[in-house]
Coordinates of C-alpha atoms in Angstrom, one line a residue:
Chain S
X943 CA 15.1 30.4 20.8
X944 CA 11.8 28.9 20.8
X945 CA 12.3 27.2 17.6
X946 CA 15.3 25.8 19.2
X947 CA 13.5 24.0 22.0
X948 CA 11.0 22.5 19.2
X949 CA 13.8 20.8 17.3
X950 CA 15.5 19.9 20.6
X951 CA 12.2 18.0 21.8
X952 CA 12.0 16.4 17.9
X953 CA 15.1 15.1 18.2
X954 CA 15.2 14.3 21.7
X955 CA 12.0 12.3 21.2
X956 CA 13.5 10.2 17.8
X957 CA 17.0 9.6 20.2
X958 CA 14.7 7.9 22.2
X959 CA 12.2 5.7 20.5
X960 CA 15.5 4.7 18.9
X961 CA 17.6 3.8 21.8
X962 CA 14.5 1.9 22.8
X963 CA 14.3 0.4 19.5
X964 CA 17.8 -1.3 19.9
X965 CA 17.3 -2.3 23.4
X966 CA 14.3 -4.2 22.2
X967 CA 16.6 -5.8 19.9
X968 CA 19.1 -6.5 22.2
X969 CA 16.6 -8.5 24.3
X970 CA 15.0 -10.4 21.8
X971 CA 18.3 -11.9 20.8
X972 CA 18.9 -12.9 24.3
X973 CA 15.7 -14.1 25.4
X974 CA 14.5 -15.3 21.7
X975 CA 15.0 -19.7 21.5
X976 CA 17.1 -20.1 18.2
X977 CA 19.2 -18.5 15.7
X978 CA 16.7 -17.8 13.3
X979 CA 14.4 -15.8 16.1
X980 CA 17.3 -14.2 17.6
X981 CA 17.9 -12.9 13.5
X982 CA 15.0 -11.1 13.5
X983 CA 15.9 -9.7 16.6
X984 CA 19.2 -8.8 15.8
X985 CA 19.0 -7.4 12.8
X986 CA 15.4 -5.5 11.9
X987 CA 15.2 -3.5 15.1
X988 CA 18.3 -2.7 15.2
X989 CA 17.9 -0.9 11.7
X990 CA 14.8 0.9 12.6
X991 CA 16.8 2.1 16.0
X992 CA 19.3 3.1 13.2
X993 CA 16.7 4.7 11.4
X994 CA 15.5 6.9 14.4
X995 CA 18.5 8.1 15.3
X996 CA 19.7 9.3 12.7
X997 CA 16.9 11.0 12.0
X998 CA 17.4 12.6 15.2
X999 CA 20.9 13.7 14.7
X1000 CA 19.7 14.9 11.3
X1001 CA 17.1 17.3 12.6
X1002 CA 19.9 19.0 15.0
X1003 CA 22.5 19.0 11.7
X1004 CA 22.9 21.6 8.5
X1005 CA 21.4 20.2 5.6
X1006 CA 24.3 19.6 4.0
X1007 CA 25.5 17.4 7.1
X1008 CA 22.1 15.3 6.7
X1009 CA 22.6 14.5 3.5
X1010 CA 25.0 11.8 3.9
X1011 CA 23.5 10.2 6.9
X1012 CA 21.0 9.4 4.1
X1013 CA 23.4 7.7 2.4
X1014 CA 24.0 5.3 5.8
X1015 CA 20.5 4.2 6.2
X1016 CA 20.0 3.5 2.8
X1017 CA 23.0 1.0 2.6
X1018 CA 22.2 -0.4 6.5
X1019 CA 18.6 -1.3 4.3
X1020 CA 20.6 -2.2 1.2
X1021 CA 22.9 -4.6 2.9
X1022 CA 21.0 -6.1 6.1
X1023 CA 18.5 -8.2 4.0
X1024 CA 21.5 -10.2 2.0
X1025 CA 23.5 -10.8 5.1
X1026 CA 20.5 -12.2 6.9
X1027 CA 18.9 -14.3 4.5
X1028 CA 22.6 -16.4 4.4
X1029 CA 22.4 -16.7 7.9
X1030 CA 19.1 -17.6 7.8
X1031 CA 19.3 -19.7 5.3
X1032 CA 22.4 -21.9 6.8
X1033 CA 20.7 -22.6 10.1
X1034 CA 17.5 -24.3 8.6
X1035 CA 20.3 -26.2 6.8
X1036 CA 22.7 -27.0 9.2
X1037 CA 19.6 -27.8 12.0
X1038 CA 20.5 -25.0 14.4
X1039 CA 16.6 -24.2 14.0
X1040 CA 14.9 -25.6 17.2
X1041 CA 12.3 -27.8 15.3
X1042 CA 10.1 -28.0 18.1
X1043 CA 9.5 -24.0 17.9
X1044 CA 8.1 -24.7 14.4
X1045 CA 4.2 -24.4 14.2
X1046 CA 4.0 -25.1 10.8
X1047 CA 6.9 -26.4 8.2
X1048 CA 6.1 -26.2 4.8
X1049 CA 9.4 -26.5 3.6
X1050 CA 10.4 -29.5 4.9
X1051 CA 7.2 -31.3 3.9
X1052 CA 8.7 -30.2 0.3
X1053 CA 12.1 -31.6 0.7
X1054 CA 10.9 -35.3 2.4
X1055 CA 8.6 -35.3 -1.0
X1056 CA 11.6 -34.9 -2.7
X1057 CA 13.8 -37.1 -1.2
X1058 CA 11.3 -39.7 -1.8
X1059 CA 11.3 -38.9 -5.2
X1060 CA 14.8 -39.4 -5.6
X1061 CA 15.0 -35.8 -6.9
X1062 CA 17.3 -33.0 -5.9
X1063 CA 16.5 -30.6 -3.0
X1064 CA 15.8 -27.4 -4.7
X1065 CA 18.8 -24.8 -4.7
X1066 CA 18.6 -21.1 -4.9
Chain L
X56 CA 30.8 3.6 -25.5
X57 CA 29.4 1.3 -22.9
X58 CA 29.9 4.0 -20.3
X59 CA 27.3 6.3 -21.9
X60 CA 25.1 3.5 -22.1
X61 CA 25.4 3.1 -18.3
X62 CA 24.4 6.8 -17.5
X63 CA 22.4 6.0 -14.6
X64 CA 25.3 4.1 -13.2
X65 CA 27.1 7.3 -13.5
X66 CA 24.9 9.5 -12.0
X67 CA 24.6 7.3 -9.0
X68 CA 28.0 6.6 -8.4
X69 CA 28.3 10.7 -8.4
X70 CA 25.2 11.4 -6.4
X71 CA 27.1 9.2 -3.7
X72 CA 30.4 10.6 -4.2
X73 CA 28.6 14.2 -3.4
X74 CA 26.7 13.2 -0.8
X75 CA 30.0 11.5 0.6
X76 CA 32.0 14.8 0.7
X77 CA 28.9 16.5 2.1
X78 CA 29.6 20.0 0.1
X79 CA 28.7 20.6 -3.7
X80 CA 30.9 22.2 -6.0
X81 CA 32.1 22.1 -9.7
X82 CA 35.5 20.6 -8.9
X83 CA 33.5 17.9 -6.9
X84 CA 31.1 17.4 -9.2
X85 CA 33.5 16.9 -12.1
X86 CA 35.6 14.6 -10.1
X87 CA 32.5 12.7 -9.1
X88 CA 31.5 12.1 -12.8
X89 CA 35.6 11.2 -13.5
X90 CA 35.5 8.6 -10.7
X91 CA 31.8 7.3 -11.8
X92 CA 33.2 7.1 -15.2
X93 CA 36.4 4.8 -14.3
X94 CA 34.5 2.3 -11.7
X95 CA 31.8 1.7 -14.6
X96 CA 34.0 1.3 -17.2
X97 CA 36.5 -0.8 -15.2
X98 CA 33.9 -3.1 -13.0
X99 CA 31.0 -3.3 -15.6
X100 CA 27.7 -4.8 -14.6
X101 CA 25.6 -6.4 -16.9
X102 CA 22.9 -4.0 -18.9
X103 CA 19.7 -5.2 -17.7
X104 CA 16.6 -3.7 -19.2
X105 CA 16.1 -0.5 -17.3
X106 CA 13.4 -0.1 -14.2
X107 CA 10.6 1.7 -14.9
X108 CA 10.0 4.9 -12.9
X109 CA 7.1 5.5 -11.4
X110 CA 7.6 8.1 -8.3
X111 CA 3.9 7.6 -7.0
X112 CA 4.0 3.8 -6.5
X113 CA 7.9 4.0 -4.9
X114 CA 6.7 6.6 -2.7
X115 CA 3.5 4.2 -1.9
X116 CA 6.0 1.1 -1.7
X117 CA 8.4 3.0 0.3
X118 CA 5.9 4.3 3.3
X119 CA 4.3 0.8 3.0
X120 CA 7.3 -0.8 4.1
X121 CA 8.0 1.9 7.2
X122 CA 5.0 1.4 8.6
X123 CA 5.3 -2.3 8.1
X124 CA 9.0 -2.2 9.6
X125 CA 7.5 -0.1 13.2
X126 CA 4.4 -2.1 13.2
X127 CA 6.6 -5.9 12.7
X128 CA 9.3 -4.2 14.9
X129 CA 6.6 -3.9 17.6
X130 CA 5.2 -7.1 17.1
X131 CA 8.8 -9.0 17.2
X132 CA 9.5 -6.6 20.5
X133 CA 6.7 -8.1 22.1
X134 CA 7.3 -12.0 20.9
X135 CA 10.4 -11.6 22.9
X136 CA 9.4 -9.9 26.1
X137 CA 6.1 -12.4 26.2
X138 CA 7.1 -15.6 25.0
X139 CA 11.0 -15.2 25.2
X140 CA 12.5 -18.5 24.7
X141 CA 9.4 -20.7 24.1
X142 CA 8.8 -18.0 21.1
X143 CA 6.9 -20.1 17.9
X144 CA 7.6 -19.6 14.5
X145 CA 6.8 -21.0 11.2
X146 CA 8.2 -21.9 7.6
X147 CA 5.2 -21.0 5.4
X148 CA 5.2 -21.6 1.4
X149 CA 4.3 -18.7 -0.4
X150 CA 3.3 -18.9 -4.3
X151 CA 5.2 -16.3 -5.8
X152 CA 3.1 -13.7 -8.4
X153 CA 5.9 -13.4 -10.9
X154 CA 8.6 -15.1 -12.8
X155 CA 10.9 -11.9 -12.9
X156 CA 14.1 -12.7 -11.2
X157 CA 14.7 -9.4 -10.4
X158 CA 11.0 -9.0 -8.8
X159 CA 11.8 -11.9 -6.8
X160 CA 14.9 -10.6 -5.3
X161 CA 13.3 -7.3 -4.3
X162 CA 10.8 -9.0 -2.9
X163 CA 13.0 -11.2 -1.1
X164 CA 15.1 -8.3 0.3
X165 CA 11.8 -6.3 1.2
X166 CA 10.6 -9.6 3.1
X167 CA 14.2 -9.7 4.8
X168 CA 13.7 -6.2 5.9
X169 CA 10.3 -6.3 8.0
X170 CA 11.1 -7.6 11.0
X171 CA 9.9 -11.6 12.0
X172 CA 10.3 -12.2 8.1
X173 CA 12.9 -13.9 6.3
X174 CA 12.9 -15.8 3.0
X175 CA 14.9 -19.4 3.6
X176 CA 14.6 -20.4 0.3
X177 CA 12.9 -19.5 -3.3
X178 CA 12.2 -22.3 -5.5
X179 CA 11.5 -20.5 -8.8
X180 CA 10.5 -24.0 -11.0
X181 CA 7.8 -24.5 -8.7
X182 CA 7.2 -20.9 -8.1
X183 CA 6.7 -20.6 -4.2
X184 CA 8.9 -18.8 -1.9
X185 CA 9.8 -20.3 1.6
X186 CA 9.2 -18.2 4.7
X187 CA 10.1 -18.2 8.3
X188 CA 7.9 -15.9 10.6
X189 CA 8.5 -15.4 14.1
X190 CA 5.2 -15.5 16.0
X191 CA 2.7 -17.6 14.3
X192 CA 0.4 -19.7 17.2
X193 CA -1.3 -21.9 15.2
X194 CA -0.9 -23.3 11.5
X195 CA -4.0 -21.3 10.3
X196 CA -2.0 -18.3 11.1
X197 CA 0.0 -19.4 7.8
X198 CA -2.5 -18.0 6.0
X199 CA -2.5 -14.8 7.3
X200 CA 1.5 -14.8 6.2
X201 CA 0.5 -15.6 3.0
X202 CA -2.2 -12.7 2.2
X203 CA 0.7 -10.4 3.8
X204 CA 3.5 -11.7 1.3
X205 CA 0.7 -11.3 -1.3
X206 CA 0.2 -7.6 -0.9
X207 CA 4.1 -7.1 -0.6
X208 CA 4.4 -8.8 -4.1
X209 CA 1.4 -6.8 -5.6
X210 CA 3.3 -3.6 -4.2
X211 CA 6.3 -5.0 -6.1
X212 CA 5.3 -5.3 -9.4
X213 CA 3.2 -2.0 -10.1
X214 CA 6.2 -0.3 -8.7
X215 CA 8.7 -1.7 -10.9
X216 CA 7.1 -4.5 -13.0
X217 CA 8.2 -4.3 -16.7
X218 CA 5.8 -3.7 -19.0
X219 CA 2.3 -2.1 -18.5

């Protein structure tokens, strides 16, 4: 009985902070300027929200239940990087990166130098 | 047989099959190693010298990079509640530690991960990795990025940098 309310509160309390986790997320990609921001809004709370909550759930779950919400949060971290590093990637090509927002821009100091030089903009 | 070879494949493969049907048995287990078998030897990867192991450094690396996801997630959280929409950012050039390929990609992947981070673009033949961080206020803050990305590398390589 008791031991029930302690894993009720565990969980309750992981539920939470990951439900709050998400709505973070969900606000930064509103309120954030360009695509880029709105990524890291979109995509890295949203996986620690993920993270929480499942870790929740698990806590509530028979082991054997568990065990493959592992599997879930390890490919959510396997797979989110690659997706938004493309995306990233094609806005700072494609100029859908507000410029203005940029305190410092190393990278494109690196490709004027190289247009000058006639050489090729680095790929990969 | 290349499928031998590729044991850890294998094992993988059947660790998620098992984990997949969510109960363990020998008629699981066998049909886990079967199906491991099949996708290996029909969709081979290429052999790439194994990983190291070293359990004390991934355990290191992996807490390293949950306390850097809450602690990033909190600082990205409150770029968007205080700043919103005149939010500043930077591209920052980071000079990258290693010349392993496979280094680089983990360590573009963890940088992906950690919220405010993301690798734009990795220019290996003049070793320096391109970053864009949400949140930087002036250009010496660039510097900052750079110690960060610094530590994550050094994390990198004694967890799974070849050789000794």
């Amino acid at each position: 009985m008791n031991g029930g309310t302690v894993t009720d509160v565990v969980s309750a309390v992981f539920l939470l902070l990951g439900a709050l986790s998400c709505l973070l997320g969900a606000l930064g990609l509103v309120r954030l300027p360009d695509l880029p921001a709105r990524l890291q809004a979109a995509t890295k709370p949203q996986t620690l929200g993920l993270l929480l909550i499942l870790v929740g759930t698990a806590v509530r779950l028979d082991f054997e239940n568990a065990a493959t919400l592992v599997l879930v949060i390890l490919f959510q971290a396997v797979t989110a990087p690659v997706i938004s590093q493309i995306v990233a990637r094609s806005a700072y090509r494609t100029g859908t990166l507000d410029r203005r927002a940029l305190v410092v821009d190393e990278l494109a100091e690196r490709m004027e130098h190289e247009a000058r030089e006639g050489g090729p903009a680095g790929r990969k | 047989m290349t499928v031998l070879r590729r044991w850890p494949q294998v094992l993988w493969l059947t660790v998620v099959w098992v984990l997949l049907w969510g109960t363990i048995s020998v008629k699981i287990v066998l049909g886990g190693i079967l199906v491991a078998a099949a996708v290996t030897a029909l969709f081979p990867l290429p052999l790439l010298p194994r990983l190291p192991f070293r359990p004390w450094a991934l355990l290191q690396l992996g807490g390293y990079l949950l306390v850097d996801l809450v602690v990033s997630g909190v600082q990205v959280a409150w770029e968007a509640l205080r700043h919103g929409p005149r939010a500043q950012a930077g591209i920052v050039a980071v000079p990258l530690l290693t010349d392993s390929e496979r280094i680089t990609t983990f360590v573009a992947a963890a940088t992906a991960l950690t919220p405010g981070t993301v690798v734009l673009q990795i220019d290996r033949a003049g070793g320096r990795l391109y970053v864009y961080t949400l949140g930087l206020r002036r250009p010496d803050d660039a510097a900052r990025v750079r110690r960060q990305m610094e530590r994550l590398q050094e994390r990198m390589v004694r967890t799974v940098g070849e050789g000794r």
